[in-house]
C-alpha atoms as one frame of an Amber mdcrd trajectory, in Angstrom:
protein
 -16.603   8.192  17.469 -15.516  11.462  18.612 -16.091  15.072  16.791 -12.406
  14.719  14.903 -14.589  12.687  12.352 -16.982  15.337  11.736 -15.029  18.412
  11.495 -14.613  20.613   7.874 -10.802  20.232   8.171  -9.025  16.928   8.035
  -7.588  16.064  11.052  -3.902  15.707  11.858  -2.221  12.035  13.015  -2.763
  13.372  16.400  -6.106  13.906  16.519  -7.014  11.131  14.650  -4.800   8.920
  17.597  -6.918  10.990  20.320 -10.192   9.983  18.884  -9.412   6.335  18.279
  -8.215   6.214  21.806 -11.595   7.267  23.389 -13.227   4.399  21.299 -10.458
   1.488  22.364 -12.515   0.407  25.453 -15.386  -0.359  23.520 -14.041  -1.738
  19.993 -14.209  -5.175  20.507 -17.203  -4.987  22.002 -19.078  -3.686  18.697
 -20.869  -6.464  16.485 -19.793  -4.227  12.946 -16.412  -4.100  13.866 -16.108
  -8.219  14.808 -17.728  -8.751  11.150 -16.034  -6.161   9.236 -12.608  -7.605
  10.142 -13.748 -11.365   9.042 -14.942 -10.516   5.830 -11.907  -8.338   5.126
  -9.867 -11.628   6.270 -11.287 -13.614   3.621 -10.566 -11.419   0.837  -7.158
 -11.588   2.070  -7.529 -15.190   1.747  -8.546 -14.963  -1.859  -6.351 -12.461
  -2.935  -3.244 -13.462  -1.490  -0.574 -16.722  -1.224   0.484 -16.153   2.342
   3.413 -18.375   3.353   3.418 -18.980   7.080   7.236 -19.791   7.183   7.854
 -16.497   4.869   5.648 -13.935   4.411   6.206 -10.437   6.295   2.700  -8.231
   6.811   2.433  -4.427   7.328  -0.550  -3.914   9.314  -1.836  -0.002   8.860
  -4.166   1.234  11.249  -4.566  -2.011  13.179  -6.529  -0.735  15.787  -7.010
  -3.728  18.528  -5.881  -6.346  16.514  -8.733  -8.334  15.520  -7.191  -8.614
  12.055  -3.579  -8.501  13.218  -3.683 -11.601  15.290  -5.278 -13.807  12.752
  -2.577 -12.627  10.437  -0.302 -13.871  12.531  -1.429 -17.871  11.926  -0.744
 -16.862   8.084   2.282 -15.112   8.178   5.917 -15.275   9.170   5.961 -11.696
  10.719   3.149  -9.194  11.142   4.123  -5.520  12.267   1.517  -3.735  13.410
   1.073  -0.106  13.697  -1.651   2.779  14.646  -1.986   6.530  15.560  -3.673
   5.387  19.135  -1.606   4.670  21.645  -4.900   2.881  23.794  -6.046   0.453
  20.932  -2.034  -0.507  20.405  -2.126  -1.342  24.237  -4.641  -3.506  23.216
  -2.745  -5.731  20.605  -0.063  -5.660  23.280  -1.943  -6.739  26.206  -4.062
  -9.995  23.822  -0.405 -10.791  23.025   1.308 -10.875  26.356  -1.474 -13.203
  27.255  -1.456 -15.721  23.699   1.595 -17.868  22.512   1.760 -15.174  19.150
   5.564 -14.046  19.158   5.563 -12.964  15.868   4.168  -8.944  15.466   5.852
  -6.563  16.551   3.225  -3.279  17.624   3.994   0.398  17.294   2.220   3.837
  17.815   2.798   6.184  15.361   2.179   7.539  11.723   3.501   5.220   9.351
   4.464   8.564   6.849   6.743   9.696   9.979  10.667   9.386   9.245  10.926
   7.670  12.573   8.181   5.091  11.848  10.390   1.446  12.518   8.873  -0.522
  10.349  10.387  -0.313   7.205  10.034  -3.062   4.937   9.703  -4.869   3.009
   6.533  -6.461   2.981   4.970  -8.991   0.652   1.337  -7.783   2.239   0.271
  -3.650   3.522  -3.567  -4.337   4.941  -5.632  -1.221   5.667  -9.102  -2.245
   7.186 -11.134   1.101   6.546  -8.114   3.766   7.334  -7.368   5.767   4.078
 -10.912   7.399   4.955  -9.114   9.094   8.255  -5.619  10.039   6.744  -4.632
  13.394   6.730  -2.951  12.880   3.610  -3.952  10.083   1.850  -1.505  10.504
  -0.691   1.568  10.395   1.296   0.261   7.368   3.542  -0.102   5.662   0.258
   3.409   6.523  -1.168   5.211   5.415   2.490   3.126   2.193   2.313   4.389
   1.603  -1.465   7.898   2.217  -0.409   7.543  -0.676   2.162   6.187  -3.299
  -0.537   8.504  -5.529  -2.022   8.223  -5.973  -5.738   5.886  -8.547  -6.240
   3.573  -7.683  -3.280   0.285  -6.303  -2.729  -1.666  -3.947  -0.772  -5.201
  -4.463  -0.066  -7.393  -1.632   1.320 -10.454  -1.289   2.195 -12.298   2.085
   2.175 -15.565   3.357   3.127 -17.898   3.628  -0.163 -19.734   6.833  -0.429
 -21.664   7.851  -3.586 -19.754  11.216  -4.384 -16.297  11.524  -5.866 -15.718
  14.976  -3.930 -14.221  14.102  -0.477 -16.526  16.550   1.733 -19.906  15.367
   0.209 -19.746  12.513   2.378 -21.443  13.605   6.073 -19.941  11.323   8.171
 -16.703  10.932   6.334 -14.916  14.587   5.711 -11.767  12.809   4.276 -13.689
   9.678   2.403 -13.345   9.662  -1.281 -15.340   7.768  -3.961 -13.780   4.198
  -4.729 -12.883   4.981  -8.512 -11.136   8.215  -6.717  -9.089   5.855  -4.623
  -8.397   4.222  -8.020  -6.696   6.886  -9.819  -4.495   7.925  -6.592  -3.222
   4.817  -6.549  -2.221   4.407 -10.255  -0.806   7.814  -9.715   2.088   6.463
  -6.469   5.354   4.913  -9.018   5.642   1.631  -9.104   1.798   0.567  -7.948
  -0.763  -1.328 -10.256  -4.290  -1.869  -9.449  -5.739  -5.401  -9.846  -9.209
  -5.103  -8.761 -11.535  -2.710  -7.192 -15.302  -3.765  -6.138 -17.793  -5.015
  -3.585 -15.683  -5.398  -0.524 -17.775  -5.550   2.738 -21.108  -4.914   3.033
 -23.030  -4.398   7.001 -26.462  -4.287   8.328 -25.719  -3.475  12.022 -28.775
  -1.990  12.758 -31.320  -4.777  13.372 -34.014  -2.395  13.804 -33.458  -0.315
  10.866 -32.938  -2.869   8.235 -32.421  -0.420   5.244 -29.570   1.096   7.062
 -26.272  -0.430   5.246 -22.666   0.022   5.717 -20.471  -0.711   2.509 -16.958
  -0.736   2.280 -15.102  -0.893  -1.563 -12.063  -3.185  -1.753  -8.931  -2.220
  -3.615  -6.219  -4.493  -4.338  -2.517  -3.421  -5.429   0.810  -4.884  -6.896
   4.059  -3.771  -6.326   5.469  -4.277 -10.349   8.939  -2.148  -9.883  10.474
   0.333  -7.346
């Protein structure tokens, strides 16, 4: 990951796009990132009544599709979007060569006015995402906007032990999950259902106290 993730100032879409897109040739590639995106499937599995003849998905920081595509076997429509133009070119370029017709990609900030997926959604997924948005609160609020009453949002964010954004090294714009929590609550019209244990990783064979732990938050949409 490039030095956007490091820096004492939170990053704008741009940058965040320009990092991802040094990292696209090598994403599917990394062990982590295979796992992290099966576990976060299952949840979806639990948490959700997906209706393959139905149900439309907003996919938020998709990256290279390794969730997007098997969203596509449980939904009628997935729409997939991300601020890197090279790991987009990589959900395009697995679809031009599977039978999948139905997600539509684009490149782009989803809190952008000219963003074209609008909604609405009975499903917003973010796999590990709300940890790189410039504004969290505003990604939150366009995603909410999208969700049709009745729907949910399911996110999963990096867990760090401090509720202050920049105690985190590694993550400048993480947040503590109970954090997360209370933003939520705090966009109109969003409830939170559960928050706990999402996804926990031992990549590091060789280090085995090493862990990676992501916190899972799932929303409802109760009114506009």
């Amino acid at each position: 990951m490039g030095n956007a993730h490091f820096s004492k100032e939170p990053p704008t879409a741009d940058d965040v796009g320009k990092e991802w897109d040094e990292s696209a040739k090598m994403w599917d590639k990394m062990w982590a990132v295979r796992a992290f995106n099966r576990s976060f499937l299952k949840h979806i599995d639990n948490y959700c009544n997906l209706d393959r003849s139905s149900s439309k998905c907003l996919e938020v920081g998709a990256g290279s599709g390794l969730l997007t595509l098997p969203l596509s076997t449980k939904c009628a429509q997935v729409d997939a979007c991300d601020v890197s133009s090279e790991m987009v070119a990589l959900i395009d370029r697995k679809l031009a060569e599977s039978s999948v017709t139905n997600v539509k990609t684009s490149v782009g900030d989803i809190t952008s006015n000219d963003n074209q997926f609008k909604g609405p959604y009975d499903l917003i997924v973010t796999g590990s995402v709300l940890t790189f948005c410039p504004d969290m609160v505003a990604t939150l609020d366009a995603m909410s906007k999208r969700l049709d009453v009745g729907g949910k949002m399911l996110h999963m964010i990096f867990k760090t032990s401090k509720r202050h954004p920049k105690e985190t090294k590694y993550f400048p714009n993480g947040i503590h999950p109970d954090q997360l929590a209370e933003i939520v609550t705090s966009i109109p019209g969003l409830k939170v259902e559960y928050t706990g244990d999402g996804v926990e990783l031992k990549p590091l064979w060789w280090f085995p106290f090493f862990k990676m732990k992501w916190q899972l938050l799932v929303a409802s949409k109760v009114d506009n």
